[in-house]
Coordinates of C-alpha atoms in Angstrom, one line a residue:
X1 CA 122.7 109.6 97.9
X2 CA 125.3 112.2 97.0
X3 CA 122.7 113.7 94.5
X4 CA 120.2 114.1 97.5
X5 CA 122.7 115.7 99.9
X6 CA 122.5 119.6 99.0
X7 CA 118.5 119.2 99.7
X8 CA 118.0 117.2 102.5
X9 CA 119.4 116.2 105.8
X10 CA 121.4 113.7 107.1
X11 CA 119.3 112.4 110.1
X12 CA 120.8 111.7 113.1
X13 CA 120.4 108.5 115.2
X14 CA 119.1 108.3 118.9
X15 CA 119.6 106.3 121.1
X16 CA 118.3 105.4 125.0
X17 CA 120.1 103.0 127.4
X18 CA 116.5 102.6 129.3
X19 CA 115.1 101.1 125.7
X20 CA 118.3 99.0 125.5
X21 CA 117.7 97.2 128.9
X22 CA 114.1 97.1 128.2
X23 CA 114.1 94.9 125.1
X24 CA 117.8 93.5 125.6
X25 CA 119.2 95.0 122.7
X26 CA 121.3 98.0 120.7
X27 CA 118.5 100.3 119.6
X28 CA 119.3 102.9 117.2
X29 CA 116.2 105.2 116.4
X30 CA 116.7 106.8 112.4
X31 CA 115.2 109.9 113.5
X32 CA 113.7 110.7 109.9
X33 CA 111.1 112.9 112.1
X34 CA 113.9 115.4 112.3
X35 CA 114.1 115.5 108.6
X36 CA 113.0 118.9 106.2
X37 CA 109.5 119.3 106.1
X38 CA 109.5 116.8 109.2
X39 CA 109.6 113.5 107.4
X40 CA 111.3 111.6 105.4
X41 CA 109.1 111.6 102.5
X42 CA 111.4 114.5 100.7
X43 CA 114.1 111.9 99.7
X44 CA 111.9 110.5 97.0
X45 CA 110.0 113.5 96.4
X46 CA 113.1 115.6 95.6
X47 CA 115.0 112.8 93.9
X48 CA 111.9 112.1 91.2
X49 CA 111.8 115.7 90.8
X50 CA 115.1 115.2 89.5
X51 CA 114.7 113.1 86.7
X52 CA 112.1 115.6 85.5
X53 CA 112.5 117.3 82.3
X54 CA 112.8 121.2 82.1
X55 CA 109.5 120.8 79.7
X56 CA 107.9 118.8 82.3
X57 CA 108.8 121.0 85.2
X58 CA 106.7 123.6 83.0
X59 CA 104.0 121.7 82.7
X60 CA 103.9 121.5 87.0
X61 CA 103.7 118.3 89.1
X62 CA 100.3 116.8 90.9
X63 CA 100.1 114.1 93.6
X64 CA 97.9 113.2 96.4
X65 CA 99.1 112.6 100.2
X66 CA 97.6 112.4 103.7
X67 CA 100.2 114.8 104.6
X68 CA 104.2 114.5 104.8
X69 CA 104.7 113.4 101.0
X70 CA 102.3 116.8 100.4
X71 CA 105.1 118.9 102.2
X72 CA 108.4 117.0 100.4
X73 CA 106.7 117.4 96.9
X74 CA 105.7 121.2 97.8
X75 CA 109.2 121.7 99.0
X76 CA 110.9 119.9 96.7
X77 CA 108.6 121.9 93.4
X78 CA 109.1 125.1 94.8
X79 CA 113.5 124.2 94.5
X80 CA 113.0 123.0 91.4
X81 CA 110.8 126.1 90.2
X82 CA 108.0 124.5 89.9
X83 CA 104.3 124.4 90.7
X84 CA 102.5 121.9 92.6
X85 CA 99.2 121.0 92.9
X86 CA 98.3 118.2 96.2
X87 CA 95.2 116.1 96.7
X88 CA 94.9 115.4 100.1
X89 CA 92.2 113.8 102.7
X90 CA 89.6 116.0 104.1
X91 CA 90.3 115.0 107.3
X92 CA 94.2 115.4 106.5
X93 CA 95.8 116.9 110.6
X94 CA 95.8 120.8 109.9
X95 CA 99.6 121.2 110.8
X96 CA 99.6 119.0 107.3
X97 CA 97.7 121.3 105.2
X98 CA 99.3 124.5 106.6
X99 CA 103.2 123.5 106.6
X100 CA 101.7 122.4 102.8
X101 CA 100.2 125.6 101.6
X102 CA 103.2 127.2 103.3
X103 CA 105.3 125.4 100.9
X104 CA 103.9 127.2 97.9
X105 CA 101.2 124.5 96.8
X106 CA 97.8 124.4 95.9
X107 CA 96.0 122.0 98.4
X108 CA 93.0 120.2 97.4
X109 CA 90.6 118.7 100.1
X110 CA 88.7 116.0 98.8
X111 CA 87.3 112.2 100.1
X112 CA 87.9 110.7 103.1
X113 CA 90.6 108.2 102.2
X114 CA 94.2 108.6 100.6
X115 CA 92.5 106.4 98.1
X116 CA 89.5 108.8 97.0
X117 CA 92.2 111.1 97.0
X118 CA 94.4 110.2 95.1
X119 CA 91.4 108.9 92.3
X120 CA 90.8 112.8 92.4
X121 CA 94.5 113.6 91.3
X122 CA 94.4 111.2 88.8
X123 CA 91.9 113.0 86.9
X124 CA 93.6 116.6 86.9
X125 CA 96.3 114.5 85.8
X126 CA 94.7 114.2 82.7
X127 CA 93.5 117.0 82.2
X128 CA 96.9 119.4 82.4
X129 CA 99.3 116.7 81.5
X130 CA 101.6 117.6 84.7
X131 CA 103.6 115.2 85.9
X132 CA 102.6 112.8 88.4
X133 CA 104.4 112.2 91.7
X134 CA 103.8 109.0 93.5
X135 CA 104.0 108.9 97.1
X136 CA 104.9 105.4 96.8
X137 CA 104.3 103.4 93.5
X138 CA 107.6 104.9 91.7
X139 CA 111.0 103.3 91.3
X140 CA 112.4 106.9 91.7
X141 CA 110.6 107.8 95.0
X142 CA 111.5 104.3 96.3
X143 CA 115.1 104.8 95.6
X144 CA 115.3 108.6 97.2
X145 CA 113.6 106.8 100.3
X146 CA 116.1 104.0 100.3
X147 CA 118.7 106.8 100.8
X148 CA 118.0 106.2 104.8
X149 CA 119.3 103.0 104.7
X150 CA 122.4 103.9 103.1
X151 CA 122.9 106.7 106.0
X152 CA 121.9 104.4 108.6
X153 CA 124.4 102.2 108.1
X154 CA 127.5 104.4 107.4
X155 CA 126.0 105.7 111.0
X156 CA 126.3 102.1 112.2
X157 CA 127.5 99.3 110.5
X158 CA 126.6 96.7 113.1
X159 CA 122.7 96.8 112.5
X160 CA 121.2 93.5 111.9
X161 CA 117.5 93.9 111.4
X162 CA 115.6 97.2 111.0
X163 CA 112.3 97.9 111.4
X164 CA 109.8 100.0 109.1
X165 CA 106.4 101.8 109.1
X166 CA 104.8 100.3 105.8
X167 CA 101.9 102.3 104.0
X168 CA 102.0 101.9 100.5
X169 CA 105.1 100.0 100.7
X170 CA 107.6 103.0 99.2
X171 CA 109.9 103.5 102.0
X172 CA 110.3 99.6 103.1
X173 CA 110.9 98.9 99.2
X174 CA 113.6 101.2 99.2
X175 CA 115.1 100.5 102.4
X176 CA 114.7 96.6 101.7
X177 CA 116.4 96.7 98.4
X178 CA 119.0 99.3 99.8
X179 CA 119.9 97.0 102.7
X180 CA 120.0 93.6 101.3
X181 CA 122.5 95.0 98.0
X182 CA 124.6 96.4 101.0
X183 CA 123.8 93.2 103.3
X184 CA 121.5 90.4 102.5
X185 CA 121.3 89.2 106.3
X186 CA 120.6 92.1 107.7
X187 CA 116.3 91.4 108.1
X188 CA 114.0 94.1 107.3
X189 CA 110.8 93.9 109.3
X190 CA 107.8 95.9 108.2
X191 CA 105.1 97.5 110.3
X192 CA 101.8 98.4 110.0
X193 CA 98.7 99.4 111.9
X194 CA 96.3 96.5 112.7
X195 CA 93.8 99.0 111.5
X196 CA 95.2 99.7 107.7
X197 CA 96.8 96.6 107.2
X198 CA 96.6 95.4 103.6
X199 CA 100.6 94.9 102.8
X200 CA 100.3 92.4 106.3
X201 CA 97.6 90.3 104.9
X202 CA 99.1 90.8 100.9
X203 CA 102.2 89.3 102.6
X204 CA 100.5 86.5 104.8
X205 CA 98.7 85.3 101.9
X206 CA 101.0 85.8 99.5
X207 CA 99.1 87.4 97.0
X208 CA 97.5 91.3 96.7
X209 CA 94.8 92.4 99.0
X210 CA 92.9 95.5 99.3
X211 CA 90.4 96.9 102.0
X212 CA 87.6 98.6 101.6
X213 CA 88.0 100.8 104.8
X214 CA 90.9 102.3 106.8
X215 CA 90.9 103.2 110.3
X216 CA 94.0 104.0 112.3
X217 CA 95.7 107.2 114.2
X218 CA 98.8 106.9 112.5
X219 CA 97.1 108.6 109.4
X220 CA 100.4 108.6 107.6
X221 CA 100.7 105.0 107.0
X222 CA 96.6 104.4 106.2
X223 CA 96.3 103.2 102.9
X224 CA 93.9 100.6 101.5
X225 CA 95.9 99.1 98.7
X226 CA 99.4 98.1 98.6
X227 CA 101.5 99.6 95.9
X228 CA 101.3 97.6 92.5
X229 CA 105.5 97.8 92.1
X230 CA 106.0 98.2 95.9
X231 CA 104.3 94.6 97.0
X232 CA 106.5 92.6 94.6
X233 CA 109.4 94.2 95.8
X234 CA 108.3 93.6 99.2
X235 CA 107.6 89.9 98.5
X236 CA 111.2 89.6 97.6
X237 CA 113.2 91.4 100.0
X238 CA 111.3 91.9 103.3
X239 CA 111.9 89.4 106.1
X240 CA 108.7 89.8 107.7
X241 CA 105.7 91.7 108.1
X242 CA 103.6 92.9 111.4
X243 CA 100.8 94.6 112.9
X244 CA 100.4 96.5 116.2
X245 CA 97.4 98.5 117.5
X246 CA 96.6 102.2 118.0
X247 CA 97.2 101.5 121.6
X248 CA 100.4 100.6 121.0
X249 CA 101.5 103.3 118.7
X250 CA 99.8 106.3 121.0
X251 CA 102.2 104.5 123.9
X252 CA 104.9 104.6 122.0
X253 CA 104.3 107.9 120.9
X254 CA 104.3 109.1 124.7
X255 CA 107.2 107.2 125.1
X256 CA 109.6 109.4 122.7
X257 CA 108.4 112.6 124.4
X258 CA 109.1 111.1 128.0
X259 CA 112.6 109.5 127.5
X260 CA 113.7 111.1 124.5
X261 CA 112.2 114.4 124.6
X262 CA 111.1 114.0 121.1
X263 CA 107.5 114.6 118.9
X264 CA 106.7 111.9 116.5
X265 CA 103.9 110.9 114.6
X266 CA 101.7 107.8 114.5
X267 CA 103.7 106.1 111.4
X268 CA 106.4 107.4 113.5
X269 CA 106.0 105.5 116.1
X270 CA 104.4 102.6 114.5
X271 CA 108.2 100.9 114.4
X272 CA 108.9 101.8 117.8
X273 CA 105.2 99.9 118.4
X274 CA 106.2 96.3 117.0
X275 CA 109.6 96.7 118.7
X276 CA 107.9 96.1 121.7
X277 CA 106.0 94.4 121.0
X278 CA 107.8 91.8 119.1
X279 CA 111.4 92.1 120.3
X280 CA 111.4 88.6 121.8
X281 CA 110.6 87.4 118.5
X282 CA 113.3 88.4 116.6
X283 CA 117.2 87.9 117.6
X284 CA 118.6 91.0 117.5
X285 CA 121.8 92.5 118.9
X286 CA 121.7 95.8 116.9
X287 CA 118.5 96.8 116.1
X288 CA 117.9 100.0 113.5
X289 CA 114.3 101.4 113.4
X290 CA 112.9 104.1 110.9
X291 CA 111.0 107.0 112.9
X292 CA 109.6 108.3 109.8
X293 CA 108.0 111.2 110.6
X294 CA 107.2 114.2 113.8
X295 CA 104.1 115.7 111.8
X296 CA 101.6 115.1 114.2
X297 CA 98.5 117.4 115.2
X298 CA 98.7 118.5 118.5
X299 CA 94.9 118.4 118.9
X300 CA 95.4 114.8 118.7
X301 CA 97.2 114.1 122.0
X302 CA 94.4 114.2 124.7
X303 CA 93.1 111.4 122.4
X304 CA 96.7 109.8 122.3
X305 CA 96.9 110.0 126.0
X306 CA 93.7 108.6 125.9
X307 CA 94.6 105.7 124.0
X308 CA 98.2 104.8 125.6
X309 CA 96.2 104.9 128.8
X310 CA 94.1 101.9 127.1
X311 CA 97.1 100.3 127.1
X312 CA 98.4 100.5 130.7
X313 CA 101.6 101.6 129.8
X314 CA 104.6 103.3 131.7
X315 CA 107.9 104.6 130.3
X316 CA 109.1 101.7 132.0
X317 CA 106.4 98.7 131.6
X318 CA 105.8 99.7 127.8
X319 CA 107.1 96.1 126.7
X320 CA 105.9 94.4 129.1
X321 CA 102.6 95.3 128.4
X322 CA 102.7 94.9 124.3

């Protein structure tokens, strides 16, 4: 973590006495939205960058993202005095691709999935030798992400489960291994949208499982396949694994801007989501949950509203209704 600490920052916490008394518990929000770039996706994109060679860092680094791991590599390269080239969906929010570009990087568009994406990357891989920076599927990246955990609970020491948004499975494998060295009965309890939801069934059935198709506003955590090194690591550490639905998230998401006056994104939110909605399933006094990211496209939020609406939620109702 000391290695980290000249290049990112240490997030604060948040936390909201009307959540407290809504789900009978300590709530501490990890406001990773708050982080550089505006995620917290720079941990392990500056901390594999690290381990790079100075011939490597010649050679340039290539990746693919659906948007905050795009900014942390493009930040991270352009500190290291590197280039960086980023694959990313064409249907990636703008405010992605801009704060990206912005960065220094060369932004490809190409297929509609982090998956196609990412296929694409692999085979300008090839062809210049640069090297290749995971947004999840690295023991490096996982271990810079797992430096939230480490933070969180200097921050507070009484946290006895956490809860966090699950894509490819990079930040909870970090975070999972991170907390159980520290504290194997602290419970880590992953999240994902009911929409992109192959880690919940690889976990259910205890075996991998792709999809074929994607479909969920929280863009950030929509991937198809779990992570081959991630899903093992989840196997082993997590405590559980669940789902929650795009109404859900798009309420939570209003929630943050009406009680704590903050701008997250779907995978933001998506821990905030199965707080609610499961907080009578899980006993909990101090309860730690990983807002992982604020990069959201303001275009979106007449849809958001839209959706939270769906779900005939009030600041005040929100777990009632989950």
């Amino acid at each position: 973590m000391n290695a980290l600490s000249p290049f990112v920052h240490r997030t604060p916490i948040f936390t909201s006495e009307t959540t407290n008394r809504i789900v009978g518990k300590k709530v501490y929000f990890k406001m990773e939205n708050q982080q550089k770039t505006g995620a917290f996706k720079i941990r392990g994109a500056t901390y594999k960058i690290m381990q790079l060679k100075r011939e490597e860092l010649m050679k340039g680094v290539i990746t693919a993202s659906a948007g905050n791991h795009a900014q942390g590599v493009a930040h991270a390269a352009k500190k290291a005095g590197t280039t960086a080239t980023i694959f990313m969906p064409v249907h990636t929010p703008h405010a992605k691709i801009d704060a990206t570009r912005n960065y220094g990087a060369k932004v490809v568009l190409t297929g509609e999935s982090f998956q196609e994406a990412y296929e694409a990357s692999l085979e300008l891989q090839k062809e210049t030798g640069a090297a290749y920076i995971h947004p999840f599927d690295d023991y490096d990246v996982m271990a810079g992400q797992g430096t939230i955990a480490l933070e969180l609970l200097r921050q507070e020491d009484r946290i006895d489960t956490i809860f966090v948004p699950i894509g490819g499975g990079g930040l909870i494998s970090g975070i999972a291994v991170a907390v159980k060295t520290i504290n194997p009965h602290i419970k880590v309890i992953g999240v994902q949208a009911n929409g992109a939801a192959p880690v919940y069934d690889s976990f259910q059935k205890k075996k991998p499982t792709n999809w074929d198709r994607v479909s969920t506003i929280a863009e950030g955590i929509a991937v198809k396949q779990p992570g081959k090194s991630t899903l093992p690591i989840i196997m082993k550490y997590v405590d559980d694994v669940v789902t929650v639905t795009d109404e859900q998230i798009a309420a939570s998401i209003l929630y943050m801007l009406e009680r704590g006056k903050t701008l997250i994104e779907g995978a933001g939110a998506a821990s905030i989501a199965a707080l609610f909605a499961y907080h009578h399933h899980f006993k909990s006094k101090h309860c730690g949950l990983i807002v992982s990211g604020g990069n959201i496209d303001l275009d979106e939020m007449s849809h958001i509203q839209k959706l939270a609406a769906m779900n005939h939620v009030g600041s005040e109702s929100i777990a009632m209704n989950s």
